[in-house]
Amino acid sequence: MIDYQNVIDTIHSNLKDEVNRGLVASYIPELANIDVQNFGIHLRLINGETFATGDWNKKLSIQSISKVLTLAMALPMYPKNLWQRVDVEPSGNPFNHLSLLELENGIPRNPLINAGALVIADILVTLLENPKEDFLNYVRSVVDDPTIAFNEDVANSERMTGYNNYAAANLLKAYGNLRNDVDDVLDFYFHQCAIEMTCEQLSKAFFMFANHGSCCLQKRHLSESQAKRINAIMLTCGFYDEAGEFAFEVGLPGKSGVGGGIVALLPNHYTISVWSPGLNMQGNSLLGMRALEQFTSMTRLSIF
Ligand code: GLN
């Protein structure tokens, strides 16, 4: 029997005084104010048992972690055509890179880079009656928590400095891969990124990917095959140009965001969320990656 509480407490005490914590994202001004010392871990086992340590109960900006949730909502609604509008190949590039988009005629490499997430946002803006509200309600239902909300200050802050995302959306529009107005799609996208959750809520949100498509209430949101495919995309594309490093060091499907959160999972076993806002050069949480590397080494529970 693994003493999970002891494992995560050990990891927390190994890393909590680390001086080299990376840099908090500053290109979204509102995120630059987050205290780099925050550090929390939350683990949820497939049987519902939970273990937590540090700042697991503080809210963080989920940022790109939201891309997995928009994909999970869009896929069952648009199962056939979705993969004609976005590919499933790792990009090997930063999350906001644009050159491949032009080379590949407006078909983003995968749904977890910004351009791909903008196409998924466009699909949801088309299919949902009240896109932002409906997506938020979807997230609330998957987590079983009606308190989850957007942080409007973060959404506005990103809009003010979102030149790269405006460029990506305009390129997609020029290639005919955006059906709605650029501003409507970006408004949805900035809001999905500005959702706030605690590590505990994140572990619940990703439970469906560890549980063959059913959430923590055992309600089915994805078919088994859809859950499996989203896990494959997380493994190969969840960490941008560091997806190989994450698979190498940690060995789990997962997703990071520039708010410093990372959620990862082992199908049939657990979901784990880590938050440390300092990022490495690739935009992934520096301590978060190290914490997860220690977790899969100590428990010997990775997919490999
Ligand atoms: N909202 C951020 C952006 O679009 C998300 C990036 C991230 O978390 N990697 O730039």
Coordinates of C-alpha atoms and ligand atoms in Angstrom, one line a residue:
M1 CA 0.0 0.0 0.0
I2 CA 1.3 3.4 -0.9
D3 CA 1.1 6.1 1.8
Y4 CA 0.0 8.9 -0.7
Q5 CA -0.2 11.6 2.0
N6 CA 3.4 10.9 3.0
V7 CA 4.5 10.9 -0.7
I8 CA 3.0 14.3 -1.5
D9 CA 4.1 15.8 1.9
T10 CA 7.6 14.6 1.1
I11 CA 7.6 16.2 -2.3
H12 CA 6.2 19.4 -0.9
S13 CA 8.9 19.6 1.7
N14 CA 11.6 18.7 -0.9
L15 CA 10.6 21.6 -3.1
K16 CA 8.9 24.3 -1.0
D17 CA 12.1 26.2 -0.2
E18 CA 13.5 25.9 -3.7
V19 CA 15.0 29.3 -4.8
N20 CA 14.9 28.6 -8.5
R21 CA 11.1 28.7 -9.1
G22 CA 11.0 30.2 -12.6
L23 CA 9.2 33.3 -13.6
V24 CA 5.5 34.2 -13.2
A25 CA 3.9 34.9 -16.6
S26 CA 3.9 38.7 -17.1
Y27 CA 2.6 39.0 -20.7
I28 CA -0.9 38.9 -19.1
P29 CA -0.5 41.8 -16.7
E30 CA -3.1 40.5 -14.2
L31 CA -1.1 37.2 -13.8
A32 CA 2.1 39.1 -13.0
N33 CA 0.8 39.9 -9.5
I34 CA 0.6 36.2 -8.4
D35 CA 2.9 35.3 -5.5
V36 CA 5.5 32.9 -6.9
Q37 CA 5.7 31.2 -3.5
N38 CA 2.3 29.5 -3.9
F39 CA 2.8 25.7 -4.1
G40 CA 0.0 23.1 -3.8
I41 CA -0.7 19.5 -4.7
H42 CA -4.0 17.6 -4.8
L43 CA -4.4 13.9 -5.6
R44 CA -7.7 12.2 -6.3
L45 CA -7.7 8.4 -6.6
I46 CA -10.1 6.6 -8.9
N47 CA -12.0 5.3 -5.8
G48 CA -12.6 8.9 -4.7
E49 CA -10.0 9.1 -2.0
T50 CA -8.2 12.5 -1.9
F51 CA -4.9 13.7 -0.5
A52 CA -3.7 17.3 -0.5
T53 CA -0.9 19.5 0.7
G54 CA 0.3 23.2 0.6
D55 CA -1.8 25.7 -1.3
W56 CA -4.2 23.2 -2.9
N57 CA -7.3 25.2 -1.9
K58 CA -6.3 28.6 -3.4
K59 CA -7.8 29.6 -6.7
L60 CA -5.5 29.7 -9.8
S61 CA -6.0 30.9 -13.3
I62 CA -6.4 27.7 -15.3
Q63 CA -5.4 29.3 -18.6
S64 CA -4.4 26.7 -21.2
I65 CA -5.7 23.8 -19.0
S66 CA -9.1 25.0 -20.3
K67 CA -8.2 23.8 -23.8
V68 CA -8.7 20.2 -22.7
L69 CA -12.1 21.0 -21.3
T70 CA -13.3 22.8 -24.4
L71 CA -12.1 19.9 -26.5
A72 CA -14.0 17.5 -24.2
M73 CA -17.2 19.5 -24.6
A74 CA -16.9 20.0 -28.4
L75 CA -15.9 16.5 -29.4
P76 CA -19.2 14.7 -28.6
M77 CA -21.1 17.6 -30.2
Y78 CA -19.1 17.6 -33.4
P79 CA -17.5 14.2 -33.6
K80 CA -16.9 13.8 -37.4
N81 CA -15.8 17.2 -38.6
L82 CA -13.7 18.3 -35.7
W83 CA -10.6 16.4 -36.9
Q84 CA -10.9 18.0 -40.3
R85 CA -10.4 21.4 -38.8
V86 CA -7.6 20.6 -36.4
D87 CA -4.9 18.0 -36.5
V88 CA -3.5 15.7 -33.8
E89 CA 0.3 16.1 -34.3
P90 CA 2.7 17.6 -31.7
S91 CA 3.9 21.0 -32.8
G92 CA 7.4 21.1 -31.3
N93 CA 6.8 24.8 -31.0
P94 CA 5.8 27.3 -28.3
F95 CA 2.0 27.5 -27.5
N96 CA 1.5 30.7 -29.5
H97 CA 3.6 30.0 -32.5
L98 CA 2.1 31.0 -35.9
S99 CA 4.5 29.8 -38.6
L100 CA 3.1 26.3 -39.0
L101 CA -0.4 27.6 -39.3
E102 CA 0.6 29.4 -42.5
L103 CA 2.6 26.4 -43.8
E104 CA -0.3 24.1 -43.2
N105 CA -3.1 26.2 -44.7
G106 CA -4.8 27.2 -41.5
I107 CA -5.2 23.7 -40.0
P108 CA -3.6 24.0 -36.5
R109 CA -1.3 21.2 -35.5
N110 CA -3.4 20.2 -32.5
P111 CA -6.2 21.4 -30.2
L112 CA -3.9 22.2 -27.3
I113 CA -1.8 25.0 -28.9
N114 CA -3.5 28.4 -29.1
A115 CA -4.5 28.2 -32.8
G116 CA -6.1 24.8 -32.3
A117 CA -7.9 26.0 -29.2
L118 CA -9.2 28.9 -31.2
V119 CA -10.8 26.6 -33.7
I120 CA -12.4 24.6 -30.9
A121 CA -13.6 27.9 -29.4
D122 CA -15.1 28.7 -32.8
I123 CA -16.9 25.3 -32.9
L124 CA -18.4 26.0 -29.5
V125 CA -19.4 29.5 -30.3
T126 CA -21.3 28.1 -33.3
L127 CA -22.9 25.2 -31.5
L128 CA -23.8 26.7 -28.1
E129 CA -26.7 29.0 -27.5
N130 CA -25.0 31.1 -24.8
P131 CA -21.4 30.0 -25.4
K132 CA -19.6 31.4 -22.3
E133 CA -22.4 30.6 -19.9
D134 CA -23.0 27.1 -21.4
F135 CA -19.3 26.3 -21.2
L136 CA -19.0 27.5 -17.6
N137 CA -22.0 25.4 -16.7
Y138 CA -20.4 22.4 -18.4
V139 CA -17.3 22.9 -16.3
R140 CA -19.4 23.3 -13.2
S141 CA -21.3 20.1 -13.9
V142 CA -18.1 18.1 -14.6
V143 CA -16.6 19.3 -11.3
D144 CA -19.9 19.1 -9.5
D145 CA -19.3 22.6 -8.2
P146 CA -21.6 25.6 -9.0
T147 CA -19.1 28.2 -7.6
I148 CA -16.6 27.9 -10.4
A149 CA -16.4 31.3 -12.2
F150 CA -14.5 33.5 -14.7
N151 CA -12.1 36.1 -13.4
E152 CA -13.2 39.1 -15.6
D153 CA -10.1 41.1 -14.7
V154 CA -7.9 38.3 -16.1
A155 CA -10.0 38.0 -19.3
N156 CA -9.8 41.8 -19.8
S157 CA -6.1 41.9 -19.1
E158 CA -5.5 39.2 -21.7
R159 CA -7.7 41.0 -24.2
M160 CA -5.6 44.2 -23.8
T161 CA -2.3 42.4 -24.6
G162 CA -3.6 39.5 -26.8
Y163 CA -1.8 40.6 -30.0
N164 CA -0.6 37.1 -30.7
N165 CA -4.0 35.5 -30.2
Y166 CA -5.5 38.2 -32.4
A167 CA -2.9 37.4 -35.1
A168 CA -3.7 33.6 -34.8
A169 CA -7.4 34.2 -35.0
N170 CA -7.1 36.5 -38.0
L171 CA -4.9 34.0 -39.8
L172 CA -7.4 31.2 -39.2
K173 CA -10.2 33.5 -40.4
A174 CA -8.2 34.2 -43.6
Y175 CA -7.8 30.5 -44.2
G176 CA -11.5 29.9 -43.8
N177 CA -11.1 27.9 -40.5
L178 CA -13.1 30.3 -38.3
R179 CA -16.8 30.6 -38.9
N180 CA -17.6 33.3 -36.4
D181 CA -16.3 36.9 -35.9
V182 CA -12.7 37.0 -34.7
D183 CA -13.8 39.2 -31.7
D184 CA -16.5 36.7 -30.6
V185 CA -14.2 33.8 -30.7
L186 CA -11.5 35.6 -28.8
D187 CA -13.9 36.8 -26.2
F188 CA -14.9 33.2 -25.6
Y189 CA -11.3 32.1 -25.6
F190 CA -10.1 34.8 -23.1
H191 CA -12.9 33.8 -20.8
Q192 CA -12.2 30.0 -21.0
C193 CA -8.6 30.8 -20.0
A194 CA -9.7 33.1 -17.2
I195 CA -11.7 30.4 -15.3
E196 CA -10.3 30.0 -11.8
M197 CA -10.1 26.7 -10.0
T198 CA -8.3 25.2 -7.0
C199 CA -6.1 22.2 -7.3
E200 CA -8.9 20.1 -5.8
Q201 CA -11.4 21.3 -8.5
L202 CA -8.8 20.6 -11.2
S203 CA -8.3 17.1 -10.0
K204 CA -12.1 16.6 -10.2
A205 CA -12.4 18.3 -13.6
F206 CA -9.9 15.8 -15.1
F207 CA -11.4 12.8 -13.4
M208 CA -13.4 11.9 -16.5
F209 CA -10.2 11.3 -18.5
A210 CA -8.9 8.8 -15.8
N211 CA -12.3 7.2 -15.6
H212 CA -13.0 6.3 -19.2
G213 CA -15.3 9.3 -19.9
S214 CA -17.4 9.5 -16.7
C215 CA -17.0 12.3 -14.2
C216 CA -16.7 12.0 -10.4
L217 CA -20.5 11.7 -10.2
Q218 CA -20.2 8.7 -12.6
K219 CA -22.1 10.7 -15.3
R220 CA -20.8 9.9 -18.8
H221 CA -19.5 12.9 -20.7
L222 CA -17.3 11.2 -23.3
S223 CA -17.3 7.8 -24.9
E224 CA -14.4 5.5 -23.8
S225 CA -12.8 6.1 -27.2
Q226 CA -13.0 9.9 -27.0
A227 CA -11.5 9.9 -23.5
K228 CA -8.7 7.7 -24.7
R229 CA -8.0 10.0 -27.7
I230 CA -7.9 13.1 -25.5
N231 CA -5.4 11.4 -23.3
A232 CA -3.3 10.6 -26.3
I233 CA -3.4 14.2 -27.3
M234 CA -2.5 15.4 -23.8
L235 CA 0.5 13.0 -23.8
T236 CA 1.8 14.2 -27.1
C237 CA 0.8 17.9 -27.1
G238 CA 0.0 18.9 -23.5
F239 CA 3.2 20.7 -22.9
Y240 CA 4.0 22.4 -26.2
D241 CA 7.7 22.1 -27.1
E242 CA 8.3 20.3 -23.8
A243 CA 5.8 17.4 -24.4
G244 CA 8.7 15.0 -25.0
E245 CA 10.5 16.2 -21.8
F246 CA 7.3 15.7 -19.8
A247 CA 6.7 12.2 -21.1
F248 CA 10.4 11.4 -20.5
E249 CA 10.5 12.8 -16.9
V250 CA 6.9 12.2 -15.7
G251 CA 5.2 9.7 -18.1
L252 CA 1.6 10.8 -17.8
P253 CA -1.0 12.5 -20.0
G254 CA -1.4 16.0 -18.7
K255 CA -1.9 19.7 -19.4
S256 CA -0.2 22.9 -18.2
G257 CA -1.2 26.5 -18.2
V258 CA 0.7 29.8 -17.8
G259 CA -1.1 30.3 -14.5
G260 CA 1.4 27.7 -13.2
G261 CA -1.1 24.8 -12.9
I262 CA -0.5 21.3 -14.2
V263 CA -3.1 18.5 -14.2
A264 CA -2.0 15.0 -15.0
L265 CA -3.6 11.5 -14.8
L266 CA -3.0 7.8 -14.9
P267 CA -6.1 6.1 -16.5
N268 CA -7.8 3.8 -14.0
H269 CA -5.7 5.1 -11.1
Y270 CA -5.7 8.9 -10.3
T271 CA -5.7 12.5 -11.3
I272 CA -3.1 14.9 -9.8
S273 CA -2.9 18.7 -9.8
V274 CA 0.0 20.8 -8.9
W275 CA 0.3 24.6 -8.7
S276 CA 3.4 26.6 -8.6
P277 CA 3.1 29.9 -10.6
G278 CA 6.8 30.2 -11.6
L279 CA 7.3 29.0 -15.2
N280 CA 10.3 27.6 -17.1
M281 CA 11.4 28.9 -20.5
Q282 CA 8.7 26.7 -22.2
G283 CA 5.9 28.2 -20.2
N284 CA 5.3 25.2 -18.0
S285 CA 5.4 25.3 -14.2
L286 CA 9.0 24.7 -13.1
L287 CA 8.3 23.2 -9.7
G288 CA 5.1 21.5 -11.0
M289 CA 7.1 19.4 -13.4
R290 CA 9.6 18.5 -10.8
A291 CA 6.9 17.6 -8.3
L292 CA 5.2 15.3 -10.8
E293 CA 8.6 13.7 -11.7
Q294 CA 9.1 12.9 -8.1
F295 CA 5.5 11.6 -7.7
T296 CA 5.7 9.1 -10.5
S297 CA 9.2 8.0 -9.5
M298 CA 8.2 7.5 -5.8
T299 CA 4.9 5.7 -6.5
R300 CA 6.1 4.0 -9.7
L301 CA 2.7 4.8 -11.2
S302 CA 3.2 6.2 -14.7
I303 CA 1.9 4.9 -18.0
F304 CA 5.2 3.4 -18.8
Ligands
GLN1 N1 -4.4 32.5 -22.3 C1 -3.1 32.2 -22.6 C2 -2.7 32.6 -24.0 O1 -3.5 32.5 -24.8 C3 -2.9 30.7 -22.4 C4 -1.5 30.3 -22.7 C5 -1.1 29.1 -21.8 O2 -1.6 28.9 -20.7 N2 -0.1 28.4 -22.3 O3 -1.7 33.1 -24.2

